[in-house]
Amino acid sequence: MSKRKGVSADEKRTRMLNLFYEKKEFFSLKELEKIAPKEKGIIAQSVKEVVQSLVDDGLVDTDKIGTSIYFWAFPSKAKHTRKRKFDEASDRLEEAVKRLKNVKERLIEARVGREDTNSRQELLKKLQAAKLEEGKLLQEIQKFKDSDPEVLEQMKNEMKVLREAINRWTDNIFSLKSWCKNKFNIEENTLNKQFGIPPDLDYLD
């Protein structure tokens, strides 16, 4: 006879949040330990741990009223939390754009023959980091698919701006390579190797 499959920690958190959203009331821990097992299949012994993890993540509010501690969470709370995470992602995006802008200015000043290969490698590393950041933000957009459509659209617009900026700076690298090849008659492979430019560097789709 197979053992009954337990409920995962993430599933317990989801069920507990749904309980708060459905009831839209304030509960003491003892009340939750009675209600959660019956309505959400969360064993009483794990209720405290689940609720505390939600409080730690800012998804459930808590306060002491008199001698008792109460917990509550409303659907609007989740929306505000997603908005806060979006704002944090936007701040990181803005910082990435600033860093790449600085790198662009340094690249324009570079000239063949100077021993600054490390600076070009740093540029390419930051360009790759920006691409990775874009991928992470795209994943966050997927998490927000049930959020306010206006917030989701704003995130997509931010991603478009970042993609265009990365492509502009990638174009600057290509332009500088072309200038160096024509000015100094250097083979592209030699130029890539000398300045640490990956041969597969290309625009983002």
Coordinates of N, CA and C in Angstrom, one line a residue:
M1 N 0.8 -1.2 0.0 CA 0.0 0.0 0.0 C 0.9 1.3 0.0
S2 N 0.7 2.2 -1.0 CA 1.5 3.4 -1.1 C 1.2 4.4 0.0
K3 N 2.2 5.1 0.4 CA 2.0 6.1 1.4 C 1.3 7.3 0.8
R4 N 0.6 8.0 1.6 CA -0.1 9.2 1.2 C 0.9 10.3 1.0
K5 N 0.9 11.0 -0.2 CA 1.8 12.0 -0.5 C 1.6 13.3 0.3
G6 N 2.6 13.8 0.9 CA 2.5 15.0 1.7 C 2.4 16.2 0.9
V7 N 1.9 17.3 1.5 CA 1.8 18.6 0.8 C 3.1 19.4 0.9
S8 N 3.6 19.9 -0.2 CA 4.9 20.6 -0.2 C 4.7 21.9 0.5
A9 N 5.9 22.5 0.9 CA 5.9 23.7 1.6 C 5.3 24.9 0.8
D10 N 5.6 24.9 -0.5 CA 5.1 25.9 -1.4 C 3.6 25.8 -1.5
E11 N 3.1 24.6 -1.6 CA 1.6 24.4 -1.7 C 0.9 24.8 -0.4
K12 N 1.5 24.5 0.7 CA 1.0 24.9 2.0 C 0.9 26.5 2.0
R13 N 1.9 27.1 1.6 CA 1.9 28.6 1.6 C 0.7 29.1 0.7
T14 N 0.6 28.5 -0.5 CA -0.4 28.9 -1.4 C -1.8 28.7 -0.8
R15 N -2.0 27.6 -0.2 CA -3.3 27.3 0.4 C -3.6 28.2 1.5
M16 N -2.6 28.5 2.3 CA -2.8 29.4 3.5 C -3.2 30.8 3.0
L17 N -2.5 31.3 2.0 CA -2.8 32.6 1.4 C -4.2 32.6 0.9
N18 N -4.6 31.6 0.2 CA -6.0 31.5 -0.4 C -7.0 31.5 0.7
L19 N -6.7 30.9 1.9 CA -7.6 30.9 3.0 C -7.8 32.4 3.5
F20 N -6.7 33.1 3.6 CA -6.9 34.5 4.0 C -7.7 35.3 3.0
Y21 N -7.3 35.1 1.7 CA -8.0 35.9 0.6 C -9.5 35.6 0.6
E22 N -9.9 34.3 0.8 CA -11.3 33.9 0.7 C -12.1 34.4 1.9
K23 N -11.5 34.3 3.1 CA -12.2 34.7 4.3 C -12.2 36.2 4.5
K24 N -11.1 36.9 4.2 CA -11.0 38.3 4.4 C -11.3 38.7 5.8
E25 N -10.7 38.0 6.7 CA -10.9 38.2 8.2 C -9.6 38.2 8.9
F26 N -9.6 38.5 10.2 CA -8.5 38.5 11.1 C -8.5 37.2 11.9
F27 N -7.4 36.5 12.0 CA -7.4 35.3 12.7 C -6.2 35.2 13.7
S28 N -6.5 34.6 14.8 CA -5.4 34.2 15.8 C -4.8 32.9 15.3
L29 N -3.6 32.6 15.8 CA -2.9 31.4 15.4 C -3.8 30.2 15.8
K30 N -4.4 30.2 16.9 CA -5.2 29.0 17.3 C -6.4 28.8 16.4
E31 N -7.0 29.9 15.9 CA -8.1 29.8 15.0 C -7.6 29.2 13.7
L32 N -6.5 29.7 13.2 CA -5.9 29.1 12.0 C -5.6 27.7 12.1
E33 N -5.1 27.3 13.3 CA -4.8 25.8 13.5 C -6.0 25.0 13.5
K34 N -7.2 25.5 13.7 CA -8.4 24.8 13.6 C -9.0 24.8 12.2
I35 N -8.9 26.0 11.6 CA -9.6 26.1 10.2 C -8.7 25.5 9.1
A36 N -7.4 25.7 9.1 CA -6.6 25.3 8.0 C -6.6 23.8 7.8
P37 N -6.6 23.0 8.8 CA -6.6 21.5 8.5 C -8.0 21.1 7.8
K38 N -9.1 21.7 8.3 CA -10.4 21.3 7.7 C -10.6 21.8 6.3
E39 N -10.2 23.1 6.1 CA -10.6 23.7 4.8 C -9.5 23.7 3.8
K40 N -8.2 23.5 4.2 CA -7.1 23.6 3.3 C -6.1 22.4 3.3
G41 N -6.4 21.5 4.2 CA -5.6 20.3 4.3 C -4.2 20.5 4.8
I42 N -4.0 21.5 5.6 CA -2.7 21.8 6.2 C -2.7 21.4 7.7
I43 N -1.8 20.5 8.0 CA -1.9 19.9 9.4 C -1.6 21.0 10.4
A44 N -2.3 20.9 11.5 CA -2.2 21.9 12.6 C -0.8 22.2 13.0
Q45 N 0.1 21.1 13.1 CA 1.4 21.3 13.6 C 2.3 22.2 12.7
S46 N 1.9 22.3 11.4 CA 2.8 23.1 10.5 C 2.2 24.5 10.2
V47 N 1.0 24.8 10.8 CA 0.3 26.1 10.5 C 1.2 27.3 10.9
K48 N 1.7 27.2 12.1 CA 2.5 28.3 12.7 C 3.7 28.6 11.7
E49 N 4.4 27.5 11.3 CA 5.6 27.7 10.5 C 5.2 28.3 9.1
V50 N 4.1 27.9 8.5 CA 3.7 28.4 7.2 C 3.3 29.8 7.3
V51 N 2.5 30.2 8.4 CA 2.1 31.6 8.6 C 3.3 32.5 8.8
Q52 N 4.3 32.0 9.6 CA 5.4 32.8 9.9 C 6.3 33.1 8.6
S53 N 6.3 32.1 7.7 CA 7.1 32.2 6.5 C 6.4 33.3 5.6
L54 N 5.1 33.3 5.6 CA 4.4 34.3 4.8 C 4.5 35.7 5.4
V55 N 4.6 35.8 6.7 CA 4.8 37.1 7.4 C 6.2 37.6 7.1
D56 N 7.2 36.7 7.1 CA 8.6 37.0 6.8 C 8.7 37.6 5.4
D57 N 8.0 37.0 4.4 CA 8.0 37.5 3.0 C 7.1 38.7 2.8
G58 N 6.4 39.2 3.8 CA 5.6 40.4 3.6 C 4.3 40.1 2.9
L59 N 3.9 38.8 2.9 CA 2.6 38.5 2.2 C 1.4 38.4 3.2
V60 N 1.7 38.3 4.5 CA 0.7 38.3 5.5 C 1.1 39.3 6.6
D61 N 0.1 40.1 7.0 CA 0.4 41.1 8.1 C 0.0 40.5 9.4
T62 N 0.6 41.1 10.4 CA 0.4 40.6 11.8 C 0.5 41.8 12.8
D63 N -0.3 41.7 13.9 CA -0.2 42.7 14.9 C -0.8 42.2 16.2
K64 N -0.3 42.8 17.3 CA -0.8 42.4 18.6 C -1.9 43.3 19.0
I65 N -3.0 42.7 19.3 CA -4.2 43.5 19.8 C -4.6 43.0 21.1
G66 N -4.3 43.8 22.1 CA -4.5 43.4 23.5 C -3.5 42.3 23.9
T67 N -3.9 41.2 24.3 CA -3.0 40.1 24.6 C -2.9 39.1 23.5
S68 N -3.6 39.3 22.4 CA -3.6 38.3 21.3 C -2.9 38.8 20.1
I69 N -2.3 37.9 19.3 CA -1.7 38.3 18.0 C -2.6 37.8 16.9
Y70 N -2.8 38.7 16.0 CA -3.7 38.4 14.9 C -3.0 38.5 13.5
F71 N -3.5 37.7 12.6 CA -2.9 37.7 11.2 C -4.0 37.9 10.2
W72 N -3.6 38.6 9.1 CA -4.5 38.8 8.0 C -3.8 39.1 6.7
A73 N -4.5 38.9 5.6 CA -4.0 39.2 4.3 C -5.1 39.4 3.3
F74 N -5.1 40.4 2.5 CA -6.1 40.6 1.5 C -5.5 40.6 0.1
P75 N -6.3 40.3 -0.9 CA -5.8 40.2 -2.3 C -5.0 41.4 -2.7
S76 N -5.4 42.6 -2.3 CA -4.7 43.8 -2.6 C -3.2 43.8 -2.1
K77 N -3.0 43.1 -1.0 CA -1.7 42.9 -0.5 C -0.7 42.3 -1.5
A78 N -1.2 41.2 -2.1 CA -0.4 40.5 -3.1 C -0.1 41.4 -4.3
K79 N -1.0 42.3 -4.7 CA -0.8 43.2 -5.8 C 0.3 44.2 -5.5
H80 N 0.2 44.7 -4.2 CA 1.2 45.7 -3.8 C 2.6 45.1 -3.7
T81 N 2.6 43.8 -3.3 CA 3.9 43.1 -3.2 C 4.5 42.9 -4.6
R82 N 3.7 42.5 -5.6 CA 4.2 42.4 -7.0 C 4.6 43.7 -7.5
K83 N 3.9 44.8 -7.2 CA 4.3 46.1 -7.6 C 5.7 46.5 -7.0
R84 N 5.9 46.2 -5.8 CA 7.2 46.5 -5.1 C 8.3 45.8 -5.8
K85 N 8.1 44.5 -6.1 CA 9.1 43.7 -6.8 C 9.4 44.2 -8.2
F86 N 8.3 44.7 -8.9 CA 8.5 45.3 -10.2 C 9.3 46.6 -10.1
D87 N 9.0 47.4 -9.1 CA 9.8 48.6 -8.9 C 11.3 48.3 -8.6
E88 N 11.6 47.2 -7.9 CA 12.9 46.8 -7.6 C 13.6 46.4 -8.9
A89 N 12.9 45.6 -9.7 CA 13.4 45.2 -11.0 C 13.7 46.4 -11.9
S90 N 12.8 47.4 -11.9 CA 13.0 48.6 -12.7 C 14.3 49.3 -12.3
D91 N 14.5 49.4 -10.9 CA 15.7 50.1 -10.4 C 16.9 49.4 -10.9
R92 N 16.9 48.0 -10.9 CA 18.1 47.3 -11.4 C 18.3 47.5 -12.8
L93 N 17.2 47.6 -13.6 CA 17.3 47.8 -15.0 C 17.9 49.2 -15.3
E94 N 17.4 50.2 -14.6 CA 17.9 51.5 -14.8 C 19.4 51.6 -14.5
E95 N 19.9 50.9 -13.4 CA 21.3 50.9 -13.0 C 22.1 50.2 -14.1
A96 N 21.5 49.1 -14.7 CA 22.2 48.4 -15.8 C 22.4 49.3 -17.0
V97 N 21.4 50.1 -17.3 CA 21.5 51.0 -18.4 C 22.6 52.0 -18.2
K98 N 22.6 52.6 -17.0 CA 23.7 53.5 -16.7 C 25.1 53.0 -16.8
R99 N 25.2 51.7 -16.3 CA 26.6 51.1 -16.4 C 27.0 50.9 -17.9
L100 N 26.0 50.4 -18.7 CA 26.3 50.2 -20.1 C 26.6 51.5 -20.8
K101 N 26.0 52.6 -20.4 CA 26.2 53.9 -21.0 C 27.7 54.3 -20.7
N102 N 28.1 54.1 -19.5 CA 29.5 54.5 -19.2 C 30.5 53.6 -19.9
V103 N 30.2 52.4 -20.1 CA 31.0 51.5 -20.9 C 31.1 51.9 -22.3
K104 N 30.0 52.4 -22.9 CA 30.0 52.9 -24.3 C 31.0 54.0 -24.4
E105 N 30.9 55.0 -23.5 CA 31.8 56.1 -23.5 C 33.2 55.7 -23.5
R106 N 33.6 54.8 -22.6 CA 34.9 54.3 -22.5 C 35.4 53.6 -23.8
L107 N 34.5 52.9 -24.5 CA 34.8 52.2 -25.7 C 35.2 53.1 -26.8
I108 N 34.4 54.2 -26.9 CA 34.6 55.2 -28.0 C 36.0 55.8 -27.8
E109 N 36.5 56.0 -26.6 CA 37.8 56.6 -26.4 C 39.0 55.6 -26.6
A110 N 38.6 54.4 -26.7 CA 39.7 53.4 -26.9 C 40.4 53.5 -28.3
R111 N 41.6 53.2 -28.3 CA 42.4 53.2 -29.6 C 43.3 52.0 -29.7
V112 N 43.5 51.5 -30.9 CA 44.4 50.4 -31.2 C 45.8 50.6 -30.7
G113 N 46.4 49.6 -30.0 CA 47.8 49.8 -29.6 C 47.9 50.1 -28.1
R114 N 46.8 50.6 -27.5 CA 46.8 50.9 -26.1 C 46.7 49.6 -25.3
E115 N 47.4 49.4 -24.2 CA 47.3 48.2 -23.4 C 46.1 48.3 -22.5
D116 N 44.9 48.3 -23.1 CA 43.7 48.4 -22.3 C 42.8 47.2 -22.6
T117 N 43.3 46.1 -22.9 CA 42.5 44.9 -23.2 C 41.6 44.6 -22.1
N118 N 42.0 44.7 -20.9 CA 41.1 44.4 -19.7 C 39.9 45.2 -19.7
S119 N 40.0 46.5 -20.1 CA 38.8 47.4 -20.1 C 37.8 46.9 -21.2
R120 N 38.2 46.4 -22.3 CA 37.3 45.8 -23.3 C 36.7 44.5 -22.8
Q121 N 37.5 43.7 -22.2 CA 36.9 42.5 -21.6 C 35.8 42.8 -20.6
E122 N 36.1 43.9 -19.8 CA 35.1 44.3 -18.8 C 33.8 44.8 -19.5
L123 N 34.0 45.5 -20.6 CA 32.8 45.9 -21.4 C 32.0 44.7 -21.8
L124 N 32.6 43.7 -22.4 CA 31.9 42.6 -22.9 C 31.2 41.8 -21.7
K125 N 31.9 41.7 -20.6 CA 31.3 41.1 -19.4 C 30.0 41.8 -19.0
K126 N 30.1 43.1 -19.0 CA 28.9 43.9 -18.6 C 27.8 43.8 -19.6
L127 N 28.2 43.7 -20.8 CA 27.2 43.5 -21.9 C 26.5 42.1 -21.7
Q128 N 27.3 41.1 -21.4 CA 26.7 39.8 -21.1 C 25.8 39.8 -19.9
A129 N 26.3 40.5 -18.8 CA 25.5 40.6 -17.6 C 24.2 41.3 -17.9
A130 N 24.1 42.3 -18.8 CA 22.9 43.0 -19.1 C 21.9 42.0 -19.8
K131 N 22.5 41.1 -20.6 CA 21.6 40.1 -21.3 C 21.0 39.2 -20.3
L132 N 21.9 38.8 -19.3 CA 21.4 37.9 -18.3 C 20.3 38.5 -17.4
E133 N 20.5 39.8 -17.1 CA 19.5 40.6 -16.4 C 18.2 40.7 -17.2
E134 N 18.3 40.8 -18.5 CA 17.1 40.9 -19.3 C 16.4 39.5 -19.2
G135 N 17.1 38.4 -19.2 CA 16.5 37.1 -19.1 C 15.8 36.9 -17.8
K136 N 16.4 37.4 -16.7 CA 15.8 37.4 -15.4 C 14.5 38.2 -15.3
L137 N 14.5 39.4 -15.9 CA 13.4 40.2 -15.9 C 12.2 39.6 -16.7
L138 N 12.6 38.9 -17.8 CA 11.6 38.3 -18.6 C 10.9 37.2 -17.8
Q139 N 11.7 36.5 -16.9 CA 11.1 35.5 -16.1 C 10.2 36.1 -15.0
E140 N 10.6 37.3 -14.5 CA 9.7 37.9 -13.5 C 8.4 38.4 -14.2
I141 N 8.5 38.8 -15.5 CA 7.3 39.1 -16.2 C 6.3 38.0 -16.2
Q142 N 6.8 36.7 -16.4 CA 6.0 35.5 -16.4 C 5.3 35.4 -15.0
K143 N 6.0 35.7 -13.9 CA 5.4 35.6 -12.6 C 4.3 36.6 -12.4
F144 N 4.4 37.7 -13.1 CA 3.4 38.7 -12.9 C 2.3 38.6 -14.0
K145 N 2.1 37.5 -14.6 CA 1.1 37.4 -15.7 C -0.3 37.6 -15.2
D146 N -0.6 37.4 -13.9 CA -1.9 37.6 -13.4 C -2.0 39.0 -12.7
S147 N -1.0 39.8 -12.8 CA -1.0 41.1 -12.2 C -1.8 42.1 -13.1
D148 N -1.8 43.3 -12.6 CA -2.5 44.4 -13.3 C -1.9 44.5 -14.7
P149 N -2.8 44.5 -15.8 CA -2.3 44.6 -17.1 C -1.4 45.8 -17.4
E150 N -1.7 46.9 -16.8 CA -0.9 48.1 -17.0 C 0.5 47.9 -16.5
V151 N 0.6 47.3 -15.3 CA 2.0 47.0 -14.7 C 2.7 46.1 -15.7
L152 N 2.1 45.1 -16.2 CA 2.7 44.1 -17.1 C 3.2 44.8 -18.3
E153 N 2.3 45.7 -18.9 CA 2.7 46.4 -20.1 C 3.9 47.3 -19.9
Q154 N 3.9 47.9 -18.7 CA 5.0 48.8 -18.4 C 6.3 48.1 -18.3
M155 N 6.3 46.9 -17.8 CA 7.5 46.0 -17.7 C 8.0 45.7 -19.1
K156 N 7.0 45.3 -20.0 CA 7.4 45.0 -21.3 C 8.1 46.1 -22.0
N157 N 7.5 47.3 -21.8 CA 8.1 48.5 -22.4 C 9.6 48.8 -21.9
E158 N 9.8 48.5 -20.6 CA 11.1 48.7 -20.0 C 12.1 47.7 -20.7
M159 N 11.6 46.5 -20.9 CA 12.4 45.5 -21.5 C 12.8 45.9 -23.0
K160 N 11.8 46.5 -23.7 CA 12.1 46.9 -25.0 C 13.2 48.0 -25.1
V161 N 13.1 48.9 -24.1 CA 14.1 50.0 -24.0 C 15.5 49.4 -23.8
L162 N 15.6 48.4 -22.9 CA 16.9 47.8 -22.6 C 17.4 47.1 -23.8
R163 N 16.5 46.3 -24.5 CA 17.0 45.6 -25.7 C 17.5 46.5 -26.7
E164 N 16.8 47.7 -26.9 CA 17.3 48.6 -27.9 C 18.6 49.2 -27.5
A165 N 18.8 49.5 -26.2 CA 20.0 50.1 -25.8 C 21.2 49.1 -26.0
I166 N 20.9 47.9 -25.6 CA 22.0 46.9 -25.8 C 22.4 46.7 -27.3
N167 N 21.4 46.8 -28.2 CA 21.7 46.6 -29.6 C 22.4 47.9 -30.1
R168 N 22.1 49.1 -29.6 CA 22.8 50.3 -30.0 C 24.3 50.1 -29.6
W169 N 24.6 49.7 -28.4 CA 25.9 49.6 -27.9 C 26.7 48.4 -28.6
T170 N 25.9 47.4 -29.0 CA 26.6 46.3 -29.8 C 26.9 46.9 -31.1
D171 N 26.1 47.7 -31.7 CA 26.4 48.4 -33.0 C 27.6 49.2 -32.9
N172 N 27.8 49.9 -31.8 CA 28.9 50.7 -31.6 C 30.2 49.9 -31.6
I173 N 30.2 48.7 -31.0 CA 31.3 47.8 -31.0 C 31.6 47.4 -32.4
F174 N 30.6 47.1 -33.2 CA 30.8 46.7 -34.6 C 31.4 47.9 -35.4
S175 N 30.9 49.1 -35.1 CA 31.4 50.3 -35.9 C 32.9 50.5 -35.5
L176 N 33.2 50.4 -34.3 CA 34.6 50.6 -33.8 C 35.5 49.5 -34.5
K177 N 35.0 48.3 -34.5 CA 35.8 47.2 -35.2 C 36.1 47.6 -36.6
S178 N 35.0 48.0 -37.3 CA 35.1 48.3 -38.7 C 36.1 49.5 -38.9
W179 N 36.1 50.5 -38.0 CA 37.0 51.6 -38.1 C 38.4 51.2 -38.0
C180 N 38.6 50.3 -37.0 CA 40.0 49.8 -36.7 C 40.5 49.0 -37.9
K181 N 39.6 48.1 -38.5 CA 40.1 47.3 -39.6 C 40.5 48.2 -40.8
N182 N 39.7 49.2 -41.1 CA 39.9 50.1 -42.3 C 41.1 51.0 -42.0
K183 N 41.2 51.5 -40.7 CA 42.3 52.4 -40.4 C 43.7 51.8 -40.3
F184 N 43.7 50.6 -39.7 CA 45.0 49.9 -39.5 C 45.2 48.6 -40.2
N185 N 44.2 48.3 -41.1 CA 44.3 47.1 -41.9 C 44.6 45.8 -41.1
I186 N 43.7 45.7 -40.1 CA 43.9 44.5 -39.2 C 42.8 43.5 -39.5
E187 N 43.1 42.2 -39.5 CA 42.1 41.2 -39.7 C 41.2 41.1 -38.6
E188 N 39.9 40.8 -38.9 CA 38.9 40.8 -37.8 C 39.2 39.8 -36.7
N189 N 39.7 38.6 -37.1 CA 40.0 37.6 -36.1 C 41.1 38.1 -35.1
T190 N 42.1 38.8 -35.7 CA 43.2 39.4 -34.9 C 42.6 40.4 -34.0
L191 N 41.7 41.3 -34.5 CA 41.1 42.3 -33.7 C 40.3 41.8 -32.6
N192 N 39.5 40.7 -32.9 CA 38.7 40.1 -31.8 C 39.6 39.5 -30.7
K193 N 40.7 38.8 -31.1 CA 41.6 38.2 -30.2 C 42.3 39.2 -29.3
Q194 N 42.8 40.3 -30.0 CA 43.5 41.4 -29.3 C 42.7 42.1 -28.2
F195 N 41.4 42.3 -28.5 CA 40.6 43.1 -27.6 C 39.6 42.2 -26.9
G196 N 39.7 40.9 -27.0 CA 38.8 40.0 -26.2 C 37.3 40.1 -26.6
I197 N 37.1 40.3 -27.9 CA 35.7 40.4 -28.4 C 35.3 39.0 -28.9
P198 N 34.2 38.4 -28.4 CA 33.7 37.1 -28.8 C 33.4 37.2 -30.3
P199 N 33.8 36.2 -31.1 CA 33.4 36.1 -32.5 C 31.9 36.0 -32.7
D200 N 31.2 35.5 -31.7 CA 29.7 35.3 -31.9 C 28.9 36.5 -31.4
L201 N 29.6 37.6 -31.1 CA 28.8 38.8 -30.6 C 27.8 39.2 -31.6
D202 N 26.6 39.4 -31.2 CA 25.5 39.7 -32.2 C 24.4 40.5 -31.5
Y203 N 23.5 41.0 -32.3 CA 22.4 41.8 -31.8 C 21.4 40.9 -31.1
L204 N 20.6 41.4 -30.2 CA 19.5 40.7 -29.6 C 18.3 40.8 -30.5
D205 N 17.5 39.7 -30.6 CA 16.3 39.7 -31.4 C 15.2 40.4 -30.7

